[in-house]
Short mmCIF file of C-alpha atoms in Angstrom, two decimals:
data_model
loop_
_atom_site.label_atom_id
_atom_site.label_comp_id
_atom_site.label_asym_id
_atom_site.label_seq_id
_atom_site.Cartn_x
_atom_site.Cartn_y
_atom_site.Cartn_z
CA MET A 1 -91.77 11.70 26.29
CA THR A 2 -90.86 13.44 29.52
CA PRO A 3 -93.96 14.02 31.63
CA GLN A 4 -95.30 17.54 31.73
CA GLY A 5 -93.97 19.57 34.61
CA HIS A 6 -90.84 17.48 34.99
CA ARG A 7 -87.80 19.47 36.12
CA PRO A 8 -84.52 17.92 35.00
CA SER A 9 -82.29 17.14 37.91
CA GLN A 10 -79.15 17.06 35.82
CA ASP A 11 -77.54 19.83 33.76
CA THR A 12 -79.74 21.14 30.96
CA VAL A 13 -76.77 21.69 28.66
CA ASN A 14 -74.86 18.80 27.11
CA ARG A 15 -71.52 20.14 28.21
CA THR A 16 -69.32 17.71 26.30
CA GLU A 17 -71.07 18.36 23.03
CA LEU A 18 -71.10 22.13 23.52
CA LEU A 19 -67.40 22.43 24.34
CA ALA A 20 -66.55 20.19 21.41
CA ARG A 21 -68.45 22.49 19.07
CA VAL A 22 -67.39 25.81 20.58
CA ASP A 23 -63.86 25.38 21.80
CA ASP A 24 -63.13 29.09 21.97
CA HIS A 25 -64.06 30.51 25.37
CA GLU A 26 -64.41 34.06 24.10
CA MET A 27 -66.76 32.85 21.36
CA LEU A 28 -68.78 30.80 23.83
CA CYS A 29 -69.23 33.83 26.08
CA GLU A 30 -70.31 35.89 23.07
CA LEU A 31 -72.88 33.25 22.06
CA ILE A 32 -74.25 33.08 25.58
CA VAL A 33 -74.64 36.87 25.66
CA ILE A 34 -76.58 36.74 22.37
CA PHE A 35 -78.69 33.86 23.69
CA LYS A 36 -79.55 35.74 26.87
CA GLU A 37 -80.57 38.77 24.83
CA ASP A 38 -82.72 36.93 22.26
CA PHE A 39 -84.10 33.92 24.10
CA PRO A 40 -86.59 35.63 26.50
CA GLN A 41 -88.17 37.62 23.66
CA LEU A 42 -88.48 34.52 21.45
CA LEU A 43 -89.99 32.50 24.30
CA LEU A 44 -92.49 35.29 24.91
CA SER A 45 -93.39 35.32 21.18
CA LEU A 46 -93.97 31.57 21.34
CA GLN A 47 -96.12 31.85 24.46
CA GLN A 48 -98.27 34.54 22.83
CA ALA A 49 -98.56 32.57 19.57
CA VAL A 50 -99.62 29.43 21.46
CA ALA A 51 -102.19 31.41 23.46
CA ARG A 52 -103.64 32.82 20.22
CA GLU A 53 -103.25 29.52 18.37
CA ASP A 54 -101.36 31.54 15.76
CA MET A 55 -99.81 28.49 14.12
CA LYS A 56 -97.62 30.35 11.67
CA ASN A 57 -95.89 32.18 14.50
CA VAL A 58 -95.79 29.04 16.63
CA GLU A 59 -93.79 27.43 13.86
CA ALA A 60 -91.53 30.46 13.33
CA ALA A 61 -90.77 31.08 17.02
CA SER A 62 -90.25 27.37 17.77
CA HIS A 63 -87.94 27.05 14.78
CA ALA A 64 -85.82 29.95 15.97
CA LEU A 65 -85.74 28.62 19.55
CA LYS A 66 -84.83 25.16 18.32
CA GLY A 67 -81.83 26.54 16.42
CA MET A 68 -80.57 28.51 19.41
CA LEU A 69 -81.06 25.63 21.84
CA ARG A 70 -79.28 23.20 19.54
CA MET A 71 -76.44 25.65 19.15
CA LEU A 72 -75.87 25.54 22.91
CA SER A 73 -76.54 21.78 23.09
CA VAL A 74 -79.67 22.19 25.20
CA THR A 75 -80.73 18.89 23.77
CA GLN A 76 -84.01 18.01 25.47
CA ALA A 77 -85.48 21.49 25.13
CA ALA A 78 -84.46 21.56 21.47
CA VAL A 79 -86.43 18.34 20.92
CA THR A 80 -89.51 19.95 22.51
CA ALA A 81 -89.07 23.10 20.41
CA SER A 82 -88.83 20.89 17.34
CA ARG A 83 -92.11 19.21 18.33
CA LEU A 84 -93.78 22.61 18.73
CA GLU A 85 -92.43 23.65 15.34
CA TRP A 86 -93.97 20.54 13.81
CA MET A 87 -97.30 21.27 15.55
CA GLY A 88 -97.24 24.81 14.20
CA ARG A 89 -96.46 23.65 10.65
CA GLU A 90 -99.12 20.94 10.73
CA GLY A 91 -101.71 23.02 12.60
CA LYS A 92 -101.92 20.53 15.49
CA THR A 93 -103.33 22.42 18.44
CA PRO A 94 -104.02 19.44 20.77
CA GLY A 95 -101.07 19.06 23.14
CA MET A 96 -99.52 22.35 22.11
CA ALA A 97 -100.00 24.08 25.46
CA GLY A 98 -98.58 21.05 27.24
CA ALA A 99 -95.54 21.02 25.01
CA LEU A 100 -94.99 24.69 25.74
CA THR A 101 -95.16 24.03 29.51
CA LEU A 102 -92.65 21.25 29.10
CA LEU A 103 -90.33 23.56 27.19
CA GLU A 104 -90.70 26.27 29.85
CA ASN A 105 -89.73 23.77 32.53
CA GLN A 106 -86.82 22.43 30.52
CA VAL A 107 -85.31 25.88 30.19
CA ALA A 108 -86.27 27.22 33.61
CA ASP A 109 -82.76 26.86 35.01
CA LEU A 110 -80.99 27.42 31.74
CA LEU A 111 -79.89 31.02 32.02
CA PRO A 112 -78.18 30.61 35.43
CA GLU A 113 -76.56 27.42 34.17
CA LEU A 114 -75.19 29.23 31.13
CA ASP A 115 -73.74 31.88 33.43
CA THR A 116 -71.70 29.19 35.12
CA TYR A 117 -70.17 28.34 31.73
CA THR A 118 -68.82 31.82 31.32
CA VAL A 119 -67.36 31.73 34.82
CA LYS A 120 -66.13 28.14 34.68
CA ALA A 121 -64.32 28.61 31.46
CA LYS A 122 -62.38 31.63 32.69
CA PRO A 123 -58.74 30.92 33.52
CA MET B 1 -61.98 34.62 -0.61
CA LYS B 2 -65.31 36.35 -0.01
CA ILE B 3 -68.12 34.27 1.45
CA LEU B 4 -71.69 35.22 2.27
CA ILE B 5 -73.51 34.01 5.37
CA ALA B 6 -77.26 34.50 5.43
CA ASP B 7 -78.97 33.44 8.65
CA ASP B 8 -81.56 35.18 10.79
CA ASP B 9 -80.28 33.35 13.89
CA ARG B 10 -77.70 35.71 15.39
CA MET B 11 -75.89 32.94 17.28
CA SER B 12 -75.57 30.71 14.28
CA ARG B 13 -74.49 33.62 12.09
CA ARG B 14 -71.86 34.78 14.56
CA LEU B 15 -70.43 31.31 15.11
CA ILE B 16 -70.13 30.61 11.39
CA GLU B 17 -68.66 34.06 10.85
CA LYS B 18 -66.00 33.50 13.48
CA THR B 19 -65.22 29.99 12.25
CA LEU B 20 -64.78 31.15 8.67
CA GLU B 21 -62.75 34.22 9.59
CA ARG B 22 -60.34 31.89 11.35
CA GLU B 23 -60.07 29.96 8.08
CA GLY B 24 -59.11 33.15 6.26
CA TYR B 25 -62.40 33.94 4.53
CA GLU B 26 -63.62 37.48 4.04
CA VAL B 27 -67.09 37.12 5.54
CA ILE B 28 -70.18 39.12 4.64
CA ALA B 29 -73.06 38.37 7.02
CA VAL B 30 -76.71 39.26 6.45
CA ASP B 31 -79.90 38.29 8.27
CA ASN B 32 -82.43 37.77 5.49
CA GLY B 33 -82.80 36.31 2.02
CA ARG B 34 -83.41 39.59 0.20
CA LEU B 35 -80.11 41.05 1.44
CA ALA B 36 -78.38 37.78 0.53
CA LEU B 37 -79.66 38.01 -3.03
CA GLN B 38 -78.53 41.63 -3.24
CA GLN B 39 -74.99 40.65 -2.24
CA LEU B 40 -74.92 37.68 -4.61
CA SER B 41 -76.08 39.87 -7.49
CA LEU B 42 -73.18 42.30 -7.20
CA SER B 43 -70.60 42.06 -9.97
CA ASP B 44 -67.83 41.67 -7.38
CA GLY B 45 -70.03 39.80 -4.90
CA PRO B 46 -69.05 36.58 -3.08
CA ARG B 47 -68.55 33.36 -5.06
CA MET B 48 -69.51 31.21 -2.06
CA ALA B 49 -72.60 31.37 0.10
CA LEU B 50 -73.92 29.64 3.20
CA LEU B 51 -77.68 30.11 3.33
CA ASP B 52 -80.08 29.25 6.09
CA TRP B 53 -83.22 27.56 4.82
CA MET B 54 -85.82 29.54 6.80
CA MET B 55 -85.21 33.27 6.61
CA PRO B 56 -87.43 36.36 6.54
CA GLU B 57 -88.42 37.90 3.19
CA LEU B 58 -86.88 35.19 1.00
CA ASP B 59 -85.93 31.70 2.11
CA GLY B 60 -82.70 29.88 1.25
CA PRO B 61 -84.12 27.82 -1.66
CA GLY B 62 -85.71 31.03 -3.00
CA VAL B 63 -82.32 32.75 -2.99
CA CYS B 64 -80.84 29.71 -4.79
CA ARG B 65 -83.47 29.85 -7.52
CA GLU B 66 -82.95 33.59 -8.08
CA VAL B 67 -79.16 33.24 -8.18
CA ARG B 68 -79.37 30.42 -10.72
CA LYS B 69 -81.38 32.68 -13.05
CA GLN B 70 -78.37 34.98 -13.31
CA HIS B 71 -76.31 33.80 -16.25
CA ASP B 72 -74.15 36.88 -16.66
CA ARG B 73 -71.83 36.38 -13.73
CA PRO B 74 -69.45 33.68 -12.49
CA TYR B 75 -70.85 30.57 -10.80
CA ILE B 76 -71.65 30.82 -7.10
CA HIS B 77 -71.18 27.78 -4.87
CA ILE B 78 -74.15 27.62 -2.48
CA VAL B 79 -74.41 25.54 0.68
CA LEU B 80 -77.75 25.34 2.46
CA VAL B 81 -77.40 25.17 6.23
CA THR B 82 -80.51 24.15 8.10
CA SER B 83 -82.07 21.96 10.70
CA ARG B 84 -84.40 20.49 8.08
CA GLY B 85 -82.70 17.20 7.46
CA SER B 86 -85.27 14.94 5.80
CA LYS B 87 -84.45 13.43 2.42
CA GLN B 88 -87.30 15.42 0.90
CA ASP B 89 -85.77 18.63 2.22
CA VAL B 90 -82.32 17.74 0.93
CA VAL B 91 -83.74 16.99 -2.52
CA ALA B 92 -85.81 20.19 -2.52
CA GLY B 93 -82.75 22.23 -1.55
CA LEU B 94 -80.56 20.72 -4.23
CA GLU B 95 -83.33 21.05 -6.83
CA ALA B 96 -83.58 24.74 -5.98
CA GLY B 97 -79.96 25.14 -7.04
CA ALA B 98 -77.90 24.50 -3.91
CA ASP B 99 -74.59 22.66 -4.42
CA ASP B 100 -74.32 21.20 -0.95
CA TYR B 101 -76.23 20.76 2.27
CA LEU B 102 -75.28 20.94 5.95
CA THR B 103 -77.52 20.09 8.86
CA LYS B 104 -77.55 22.18 12.04
CA PRO B 105 -75.88 21.99 14.44
CA TRP B 106 -72.96 21.73 12.08
CA ASP B 107 -69.47 20.56 12.82
CA ALA B 108 -66.74 23.13 12.19
CA ALA B 109 -64.34 20.63 10.62
CA GLU B 110 -67.04 19.34 8.25
CA LEU B 111 -68.14 22.86 7.36
CA THR B 112 -64.64 24.01 6.42
CA ALA B 113 -63.92 20.78 4.56
CA ARG B 114 -67.07 21.17 2.48
CA LEU B 115 -66.17 24.76 1.71
CA ARG B 116 -62.75 23.66 0.53
CA VAL B 117 -64.52 21.29 -1.86
CA GLY B 118 -66.54 24.27 -3.08
CA GLN B 119 -63.36 26.28 -3.58
CA ARG B 120 -61.84 23.47 -5.65
CA ILE B 121 -64.94 23.38 -7.84
CA LEU B 122 -64.84 27.16 -8.34
CA GLN B 123 -61.13 27.03 -9.18
CA LEU B 124 -61.85 24.34 -11.73
CA GLU B 125 -64.65 26.45 -13.21
CA ASP B 126 -62.33 29.48 -13.38
CA ARG B 127 -59.72 27.45 -15.23
CA LEU B 128 -62.34 26.20 -17.68
CA VAL B 129 -63.64 29.73 -18.31
CA GLU B 130 -60.08 30.99 -18.79
CA ALA B 131 -59.36 28.16 -21.27
CA ARG B 132 -62.58 28.90 -23.14
CA GLU B 133 -61.72 32.62 -23.34
CA THR B 134 -58.21 31.82 -24.56
CA MET B 135 -59.64 29.56 -27.26
CA ARG B 136 -62.22 32.19 -28.19
CA PHE B 137 -59.49 34.81 -28.52
CA LYS B 138 -57.36 32.50 -30.65
CA ALA B 139 -60.34 31.73 -32.87
CA THR B 140 -61.16 35.37 -33.47
CA HIS B 141 -57.77 37.09 -33.46
CA ASP B 142 -54.68 37.15 -35.62
CA PRO B 143 -51.81 35.49 -33.70
CA LEU B 144 -49.14 37.85 -35.03
CA THR B 145 -50.80 41.23 -34.43
CA SER B 146 -53.53 40.28 -31.93
CA LEU B 147 -55.97 42.24 -34.09
CA PHE B 148 -59.28 40.66 -35.12
CA ASN B 149 -58.75 38.09 -37.85
CA ARG B 150 -60.45 38.33 -41.23
CA GLY B 151 -63.53 36.33 -40.30
CA SER B 152 -64.14 38.30 -37.14
CA ILE B 153 -63.63 41.77 -38.59
CA VAL B 154 -65.96 40.99 -41.51
CA ASP B 155 -68.59 39.68 -39.05
CA LEU B 156 -68.22 42.83 -36.97
CA LEU B 157 -68.60 44.95 -40.09
CA ALA B 158 -71.79 43.11 -41.05
CA ARG B 159 -73.15 43.60 -37.54
CA GLU B 160 -72.31 47.30 -37.55
CA LEU B 161 -73.90 47.82 -40.95
CA LYS B 162 -77.13 46.21 -39.75
CA ARG B 163 -77.12 48.42 -36.67
CA THR B 164 -76.35 51.49 -38.75
CA ARG B 165 -79.26 50.82 -41.08
CA ARG B 166 -81.59 50.16 -38.18
CA GLU B 167 -80.57 53.35 -36.41
CA LYS B 168 -80.12 55.34 -39.63
CA GLY B 169 -76.55 56.12 -38.60
CA SER B 170 -73.24 55.93 -40.41
CA THR B 171 -70.40 53.43 -40.38
CA VAL B 172 -67.11 54.24 -42.06
CA VAL B 173 -65.10 51.41 -43.60
CA MET B 174 -61.38 51.75 -44.31
CA LEU B 175 -59.33 49.19 -46.16
CA GLY B 176 -55.62 49.84 -45.76
CA ASP B 177 -52.60 48.21 -47.37
CA LEU B 178 -48.95 48.74 -46.42
CA ASP B 179 -46.97 50.24 -49.28
CA HIS B 180 -44.12 48.18 -50.74
CA PHE B 181 -44.38 45.64 -47.94
CA LYS B 182 -43.17 42.84 -50.19
CA SER B 183 -39.85 44.60 -50.52
CA VAL B 184 -39.55 44.81 -46.72
CA ASN B 185 -39.89 41.03 -46.53
CA ASP B 186 -37.62 40.46 -49.53
CA THR B 187 -34.92 42.87 -48.31
CA TYR B 188 -34.93 42.36 -44.54
CA GLY B 189 -36.63 39.01 -44.11
CA HIS B 190 -39.90 37.86 -42.61
CA VAL B 191 -38.83 38.45 -39.01
CA VAL B 192 -38.50 42.16 -39.77
CA GLY B 193 -41.74 42.02 -41.78
CA ASP B 194 -43.46 40.61 -38.72
CA GLU B 195 -42.01 43.37 -36.55
CA VAL B 196 -43.43 45.93 -38.97
CA LEU B 197 -46.87 44.31 -38.97
CA ARG B 198 -46.96 44.23 -35.17
CA GLU B 199 -45.96 47.89 -34.89
CA VAL B 200 -48.42 49.00 -37.56
CA ALA B 201 -51.16 47.08 -35.74
CA ARG B 202 -50.23 48.89 -32.53
CA ARG B 203 -50.37 52.27 -34.29
CA LEU B 204 -53.72 51.46 -35.88
CA MET B 205 -55.14 50.52 -32.50
CA ALA B 206 -53.81 53.77 -31.09
CA SER B 207 -55.47 55.78 -33.86
CA ILE B 208 -59.03 54.61 -33.30
CA ARG B 209 -61.63 55.05 -30.55
CA SER B 210 -62.30 52.30 -28.02
CA TYR B 211 -65.56 51.33 -29.74
CA ASP B 212 -64.10 51.09 -33.26
CA PHE B 213 -62.68 47.88 -34.72
CA VAL B 214 -59.45 46.97 -36.52
CA GLY B 215 -58.69 43.64 -38.10
CA ARG B 216 -55.97 42.04 -40.19
CA TYR B 217 -57.80 41.49 -43.45
CA GLY B 218 -54.96 39.83 -45.33
CA GLY B 219 -51.14 39.64 -45.35
CA GLU B 220 -50.46 43.37 -45.11
CA GLU B 221 -54.07 44.52 -45.43
CA PHE B 222 -56.06 45.98 -42.56
CA LEU B 223 -59.77 46.63 -42.25
CA ILE B 224 -60.95 49.42 -39.96
CA VAL B 225 -64.60 49.90 -38.98
CA LEU B 226 -65.56 53.20 -37.38
CA ASN B 227 -68.91 53.13 -35.62
CA ASN B 228 -71.18 56.15 -35.55
CA CYS B 229 -68.72 58.08 -37.65
CA ASP B 230 -70.18 60.87 -39.73
CA ALA B 231 -69.60 60.33 -43.44
CA THR B 232 -68.24 63.87 -43.78
CA GLU B 233 -65.43 62.99 -41.37
CA ALA B 234 -64.45 59.77 -43.15
CA VAL B 235 -61.54 61.13 -45.17
CA ALA B 236 -60.19 63.23 -42.29
CA ARG B 237 -60.24 60.19 -40.00
CA ALA B 238 -58.51 58.10 -42.65
CA GLN B 239 -55.81 60.76 -43.00
CA GLU B 240 -55.25 60.62 -39.25
CA VAL B 241 -54.79 56.85 -39.47
CA ARG B 242 -52.43 57.20 -42.44
CA ASN B 243 -50.41 59.91 -40.61
CA LYS B 244 -50.18 57.77 -37.49
CA VAL B 245 -48.58 54.95 -39.46
CA ALA B 246 -46.20 57.24 -41.35
CA SER B 247 -45.46 59.59 -38.43
CA HIS B 248 -42.08 58.04 -37.57
CA PRO B 249 -40.01 55.06 -38.70
CA VAL B 250 -40.68 51.60 -37.32
CA GLN B 251 -37.77 50.39 -35.18
CA THR B 252 -36.69 46.89 -36.24
CA ILE B 253 -33.73 44.63 -35.54
CA ARG B 254 -32.36 45.77 -38.90
CA GLY B 255 -32.75 49.47 -38.05
CA PRO B 256 -35.53 52.02 -38.56
CA LEU B 257 -37.84 51.58 -41.57
CA GLN B 258 -40.17 54.21 -42.97
CA ILE B 259 -43.55 52.55 -43.52
CA THR B 260 -46.61 54.05 -45.21
CA LEU B 261 -50.20 52.99 -45.70
CA SER B 262 -52.66 53.54 -48.54
CA LEU B 263 -56.35 53.58 -47.71
CA GLY B 264 -59.63 53.11 -49.55
CA VAL B 265 -62.53 54.63 -47.62
CA LEU B 266 -66.28 54.24 -47.77
CA ALA B 267 -69.13 55.65 -45.68
CA SER B 268 -72.12 53.34 -45.29
CA PRO B 269 -74.97 55.80 -46.04
CA ASP B 270 -73.60 56.19 -49.56
CA TRP B 271 -73.85 52.41 -50.04
CA ASP B 272 -77.01 51.63 -48.12
CA LEU B 273 -78.29 49.09 -50.60
CA HIS B 274 -75.17 46.96 -50.82
CA LEU B 275 -74.06 43.73 -49.18
CA VAL B 276 -70.91 43.52 -47.04
CA GLU B 277 -69.00 41.85 -49.91
CA GLU B 278 -69.94 44.67 -52.24
CA ILE B 279 -68.95 47.33 -49.72
CA LEU B 280 -65.58 45.64 -49.28
CA GLY B 281 -65.25 45.45 -53.05
CA GLN B 282 -65.86 49.19 -53.37
CA ALA B 283 -63.38 49.95 -50.58
CA ASP B 284 -60.87 47.75 -52.36
CA SER B 285 -61.42 49.68 -55.59
CA ALA B 286 -60.77 52.95 -53.74
CA LEU B 287 -57.65 51.40 -52.22
CA TYR B 288 -56.50 50.38 -55.71
CA GLN B 289 -57.00 54.00 -56.78
CA ALA B 290 -54.89 55.21 -53.84
CA LYS B 291 -52.10 52.86 -54.93
CA ALA B 292 -52.41 54.07 -58.50
CA ASP B 293 -52.22 57.68 -57.33
CA GLY B 294 -48.80 57.20 -55.79
CA ARG B 295 -49.47 55.41 -52.46
CA ASN B 296 -49.40 56.87 -48.89
CA CYS B 297 -52.73 58.55 -49.57
CA VAL B 298 -56.49 58.18 -49.01
CA ARG B 299 -59.17 57.75 -51.65
CA LEU B 300 -62.91 57.83 -51.09
CA ALA B 301 -65.07 55.27 -52.88
CA LYS B 302 -67.61 56.75 -55.25
CA PRO B 303 -71.14 55.41 -54.97
CA THR B 304 -72.44 53.31 -57.84
CA PRO B 305 -75.87 54.53 -58.99
CA VAL B 306 -78.58 52.25 -57.63
CA HIS B 307 -79.74 51.16 -61.09
CA ASP B 308 -76.23 49.84 -61.79
CA VAL B 309 -76.23 47.55 -58.78
CA PRO B 310 -76.96 43.93 -59.69
CA ALA B 311 -80.41 42.82 -58.54
CA ARG B 312 -78.97 40.03 -56.37
CA LEU B 313 -77.19 42.65 -54.26
CA VAL B 314 -80.21 44.82 -53.63
CA LYS B 315 -82.04 44.11 -50.39
#
């Protein structure tokens, strides 16, 4: 497990995997736009659910985040979201706040990085 | 081909939508299980569906279970798409009624290949249904005229009589026989005789309402069952049928032939206590009377007093 507070030095997105899955630049840009619209709200929902120890919503928000992160091959963060989903489903509160911090750190640079994809892929 | 995508994740939904549109599918996308079920319940709804497992209102397995309760519409091929990949989840999904299972993040080539498998299964099912319907038609219809065959028209009559008694309504029974048909066969041959039978069948069909029934009862005998037909109209309706047959000559390979029909008619309320066989017997007697009275005419059966009916025929 990556220590809490760790900031990844390399790219957050698994570029090879992402471009293999979404080989259409226009589609990739569209997905990134959707991600940028939905992700902050979902992360906020998760943060609030964790703060309230509202396990049902921890599970639901983590599940949704996991799907979006996997879609864009944000592999490490998706693993953390999956762990939070499991905690929510099983009602495991110990370690939940730490897992959320880890997720926050893993995605801290994500949005700017995704912007580079839309620029990089342009002809 | 129409395909339904149900996923509350906008990114996933959009990517699948785009991928399938490229493959030529007509995509319907919804974001919850209730809307998915609505689409899959439509008579002209999609025959293929990609359902996310976790969705608001009704989850993917829930949609599967509801769809599988519907037995009155063609089979729907359902693929569950989800990040839940444990064996237990796969089994639960398939047990709920899914046909296939894809784990997120899915691979476009695998997704389209699996959908092609689904299409092949649906095509096979369509061919089987078509074959079954063809066999059912052959088993219940006369091959020459395409009217109901004897067994079917008698069954339909029995069913209508039961309904009529239950609802205290009226069913009119007409037994018709082509006049001098033997001489048509003897003079012009059976090919011409068959032409005549086919044309008479067409005219009979044209003379009844969409909810009435006509069947070929015997060689040149036809049984007509008029549902919800008032007994007072029975003779008038029979005259219309007779006129339709005699209205103009039948065109055959041997030239035009004037064909007429004699009819014995019976209205069910007059014979409420009788079995189907007895009703047909009385219609046949009226038909015999029509023949005796010079043919090309209609005769109404006269009710037998109840005390004259054999005990075995009284319900």
